[in-house]
CSV table of C-alpha atoms in Angstrom, one decimal:
chain,number,residue,atom,x,y,z
A,1,VAL,CA,0.1,0.0,0.1
A,2,ASP,CA,1.2,3.5,-0.9
A,3,LYS,CA,3.0,5.3,2.1
A,4,SER,CA,0.5,8.4,2.0
A,5,LEU,CA,-2.4,6.0,1.9
A,6,ARG,CA,-1.3,3.8,4.5
A,7,SER,CA,-0.7,6.8,6.9
A,8,PHE,CA,-4.3,8.4,6.1
A,9,LEU,CA,-5.8,4.7,6.6
A,10,ARG,CA,-4.2,4.4,9.9
A,11,SER,CA,-5.8,7.3,11.1
A,12,LEU,CA,-9.2,6.4,9.6
A,13,VAL,CA,-9.1,2.5,10.9
A,14,LYS,CA,-7.9,4.0,14.6
A,15,GLY,CA,-11.0,6.1,14.5
A,16,ALA,CA,-13.3,3.4,13.5
A,17,ALA,CA,-11.7,1.0,15.9
A,18,TYR,CA,-12.2,2.9,19.2
A,19,THR,CA,-15.8,3.6,18.2
A,20,ILE,CA,-16.4,0.0,17.6
A,21,LEU,CA,-14.5,-0.8,20.9
A,22,LEU,CA,-16.8,1.8,22.9
A,23,LEU,CA,-19.9,-0.2,21.4
A,24,ILE,CA,-18.4,-3.8,22.5
A,25,ILE,CA,-17.8,-2.6,25.9
A,26,VAL,CA,-21.1,-1.0,26.5
A,27,GLN,CA,-22.7,-4.2,25.4
A,28,LEU,CA,-20.7,-6.4,27.5
A,29,LEU,CA,-21.6,-3.9,30.5
A,30,GLY,CA,-25.3,-4.9,29.8
A,31,PHE,CA,-26.4,-1.7,28.2
A,32,ASN,CA,-28.7,-1.9,25.0
A,33,THR,CA,-26.4,-1.0,22.2
A,34,THR,CA,-29.3,-0.6,19.8
A,35,SER,CA,-30.4,2.6,21.8
A,36,LEU,CA,-27.1,3.9,22.1
A,37,VAL,CA,-26.4,3.8,18.3
A,38,ALA,CA,-29.6,5.6,17.6
A,39,LEU,CA,-28.6,8.4,20.3
A,40,LEU,CA,-25.2,8.6,18.7
A,41,ALA,CA,-26.8,8.8,15.1
A,42,ALA,CA,-29.1,11.6,16.5
A,43,SER,CA,-26.3,13.6,18.2
A,44,GLY,CA,-24.1,12.9,15.4
A,45,PHE,CA,-26.5,14.9,13.0
A,46,GLY,CA,-25.9,18.0,15.3
A,47,ILE,CA,-22.4,17.6,16.1
A,48,GLY,CA,-21.9,17.1,12.3
A,49,MET,CA,-23.5,20.5,11.7
A,50,ALA,CA,-21.4,21.9,14.3
A,51,LEU,CA,-18.3,20.5,12.9
A,52,SER,CA,-18.9,21.1,9.3
A,53,GLY,CA,-15.5,22.6,8.6
A,54,THR,CA,-13.9,19.4,10.2
A,55,LEU,CA,-15.8,17.2,8.0
A,56,GLN,CA,-14.7,19.5,5.0
A,57,ASN,CA,-11.3,18.7,5.9
A,58,PHE,CA,-11.9,14.9,6.2
A,59,ALA,CA,-13.4,15.0,2.5
A,60,GLY,CA,-10.5,16.9,1.6
A,61,GLY,CA,-8.3,14.2,2.8
A,62,ILE,CA,-10.0,11.7,0.7
A,63,MET,CA,-9.8,14.0,-2.3
A,64,VAL,CA,-5.9,14.2,-1.7
A,65,MET,CA,-5.9,10.3,-1.5
A,66,PHE,CA,-7.7,9.6,-4.7
A,67,MET,CA,-6.2,12.5,-6.5
A,68,HIS,CA,-2.5,12.3,-5.3
A,69,PRO,CA,-1.4,15.7,-5.9
A,70,TYR,CA,1.5,14.8,-3.5
A,71,ARG,CA,2.9,12.1,-1.6
A,72,ILE,CA,4.8,11.6,1.8
A,73,GLY,CA,8.4,12.6,0.9
A,74,ASP,CA,7.3,15.4,-1.7
A,75,TYR,CA,8.5,18.8,-1.4
A,76,ILE,CA,5.5,21.0,-2.1
A,77,SER,CA,4.5,24.5,-1.9
A,78,ALA,CA,0.9,25.4,-1.2
A,79,GLN,CA,-1.1,27.9,1.0
A,80,GLY,CA,1.8,30.2,1.3
A,81,GLN,CA,3.9,27.3,2.9
A,82,SER,CA,6.7,25.3,1.4
A,83,GLY,CA,8.1,22.2,2.8
A,84,THR,CA,8.5,18.3,2.7
A,85,VAL,CA,5.2,16.3,3.3
A,86,ARG,CA,5.7,14.5,6.6
A,87,ASP,CA,2.3,13.0,7.2
A,88,ILE,CA,-1.4,13.0,5.7
A,89,LYS,CA,-3.6,12.6,8.4
A,90,LEU,CA,-7.5,12.6,8.5
A,91,PHE,CA,-7.9,16.4,8.8
A,92,SER,CA,-4.7,17.9,8.0
A,93,THR,CA,-1.4,17.7,6.1
A,94,VAL,CA,1.9,17.9,8.1
A,95,ILE,CA,4.9,19.6,6.3
A,96,ALA,CA,8.3,20.1,7.7
A,97,THR,CA,9.9,23.4,6.2
A,98,ALA,CA,13.6,23.8,5.3
A,99,ASP,CA,14.2,25.5,8.9
A,100,ASN,CA,12.7,22.4,10.7
A,101,GLN,CA,9.4,24.0,11.5
A,102,THR,CA,6.2,21.8,11.4
A,103,ILE,CA,3.2,23.2,9.8
A,104,TYR,CA,-0.4,21.6,9.7
A,105,ILE,CA,-2.6,22.5,6.8
A,106,PRO,CA,-6.0,21.7,6.8
A,107,ASN,CA,-6.8,19.2,4.0
A,108,ASN,CA,-9.9,21.2,3.0
A,109,SER,CA,-7.9,24.1,2.0
A,110,ILE,CA,-5.1,22.3,0.4
A,111,ALA,CA,-7.3,20.3,-1.6
A,112,THR,CA,-8.8,23.1,-3.3
A,113,ALA,CA,-5.4,25.2,-3.5
A,114,ILE,CA,-2.9,25.4,-6.3
A,115,ILE,CA,0.0,23.3,-5.3
A,116,ASP,CA,3.6,23.5,-6.7
A,117,ASN,CA,5.0,19.7,-6.2
A,118,TYR,CA,8.6,20.1,-7.0
A,119,SER,CA,9.3,16.3,-6.4
A,120,THR,CA,7.2,14.7,-9.4
A,121,SER,CA,10.0,15.0,-11.8
A,122,GLU,CA,13.5,13.9,-11.9
A,123,THR,CA,15.1,17.0,-13.1
A,124,ARG,CA,14.7,20.9,-12.7
A,125,ARG,CA,16.0,24.0,-14.5
A,126,VAL,CA,18.1,26.2,-12.5
A,127,ASP,CA,17.6,29.9,-13.6
A,128,TRP,CA,20.0,32.8,-13.0
A,129,THR,CA,19.9,36.6,-13.7
A,130,VAL,CA,23.0,38.1,-13.9
A,131,GLY,CA,23.6,41.9,-14.5
A,132,ILE,CA,26.8,42.7,-16.5
A,133,SER,CA,27.9,46.3,-17.2
A,134,TYR,CA,27.3,48.1,-20.6
A,135,GLY,CA,30.2,47.8,-22.7
A,136,ASP,CA,31.4,44.4,-21.5
A,137,ASP,CA,31.7,41.5,-24.1
A,138,VAL,CA,28.7,39.3,-23.9
A,139,ASP,CA,30.5,36.4,-25.8
A,140,VAL,CA,33.1,36.5,-23.3
A,141,ALA,CA,30.8,36.5,-20.5
A,142,ARG,CA,28.8,33.7,-22.0
A,143,LYS,CA,31.8,31.4,-22.6
A,144,ALA,CA,33.2,32.0,-18.8
A,145,VAL,CA,29.8,31.1,-17.7
A,146,LEU,CA,29.4,28.0,-20.0
A,147,SER,CA,32.8,26.8,-19.0
A,148,MET,CA,32.1,27.1,-14.9
A,149,LEU,CA,29.0,25.2,-15.8
A,150,ALA,CA,30.5,22.4,-18.0
A,151,ALA,CA,33.1,21.9,-15.2
A,152,ASP,CA,30.1,20.8,-12.7
A,153,PRO,CA,29.4,17.3,-13.1
A,154,ARG,CA,25.8,18.0,-11.4
A,155,VAL,CA,25.0,20.1,-14.6
A,156,LEU,CA,23.4,17.9,-17.0
A,157,PRO,CA,24.9,17.9,-20.7
A,158,ASP,CA,21.3,17.5,-22.2
A,159,PRO,CA,19.5,20.0,-22.4
A,160,ALA,CA,22.6,22.0,-22.6
A,161,PRO,CA,23.0,24.9,-20.6
A,162,VAL,CA,22.4,28.1,-22.4
A,163,VAL,CA,23.2,32.0,-21.7
A,164,TRP,CA,20.9,34.7,-23.3
A,165,VAL,CA,20.7,38.4,-23.1
A,166,ALA,CA,17.5,38.7,-21.3
A,167,ALA,CA,17.0,42.5,-20.9
A,168,LEU,CA,18.8,45.8,-21.6
A,169,ALA,CA,18.0,47.2,-18.3
A,170,ASP,CA,18.7,50.8,-17.1
A,171,SER,CA,22.2,50.1,-15.5
A,172,SER,CA,22.9,46.5,-16.7
A,173,VAL,CA,22.7,44.3,-19.5
A,174,ASN,CA,20.9,41.4,-17.9
A,175,LEU,CA,22.0,37.6,-18.8
A,176,SER,CA,19.6,34.8,-18.4
A,177,ILE,CA,21.3,31.7,-17.5
A,178,ARG,CA,19.8,28.4,-17.7
A,179,ALA,CA,20.9,24.8,-16.7
A,180,TRP,CA,19.3,21.4,-16.1
A,181,VAL,CA,20.3,19.6,-13.1
A,182,LYS,CA,18.9,16.5,-10.9
A,183,ASN,CA,16.1,17.3,-8.5
A,184,ALA,CA,18.3,16.8,-5.3
A,185,ASP,CA,20.9,19.1,-6.6
A,186,TYR,CA,19.0,22.0,-7.5
A,187,TRP,CA,19.6,24.4,-4.4
A,188,ASN,CA,23.5,23.4,-4.0
A,189,VAL,CA,23.8,24.2,-7.5
A,190,PHE,CA,22.0,27.4,-7.4
A,191,PHE,CA,23.7,28.9,-4.5
A,192,GLU,CA,27.5,27.7,-5.2
A,193,HIS,CA,27.2,28.9,-8.9
A,194,ASN,CA,25.9,32.2,-7.6
A,195,GLU,CA,28.9,32.6,-5.7
A,196,GLN,CA,31.3,31.3,-8.7
A,197,PHE,CA,29.7,33.6,-10.9
A,198,TYR,CA,30.6,36.5,-8.5
A,199,LYS,CA,34.1,35.7,-8.0
A,200,GLU,CA,35.2,34.3,-11.5
A,201,LEU,CA,33.5,36.7,-13.9
A,202,PRO,CA,35.6,39.9,-12.9
A,203,LYS,CA,38.8,37.6,-13.8
A,204,ALA,CA,37.3,37.5,-17.4
A,205,GLY,CA,37.0,41.4,-17.4
A,206,ILE,CA,33.4,41.1,-17.0
A,207,ASN,CA,32.2,44.0,-14.4
A,208,PHE,CA,28.7,43.8,-12.6
């Protein structure tokens, strides 16, 4: 069974098991369970109306299980929060942020929200925008950047990295740099090459 579904079903079965256990105990004590069930059904309607939001979260959890917009272990962004999905419970989805905060998002809101799932593909494109000075040689800058990317084994050769002039801004010529990497390497490649561009481009006569 899928790990995400297993977690959800565990919560569901646990709740059902406690209810059945309560009925068995009441019956063993000699009480009429038929009357108790009728009472629970009647009171359940009123409780259900009062807890309509909670029931919507339960329904949202079922939608997540059937539609699978994300699974446990996926890195997602939804409802203004980003992190790794740790658990999918009856009424909420638990995510852990990059700084190890635990966020609980109600299933109803996340089931109807726009979700960015960064874990569905094996590769991602890394984008940088580097502004160089007017008058600098764009071809020299392109050659230097592509040389740095080619020397990094984490950067995939296909699709090949590219460097384009993205905009002629007020005070800089903005270069758009794009390279493809494996999902797990995304942030390390992004930050490390940010620093490398800053250190190495001036050595090639490129000014920021």
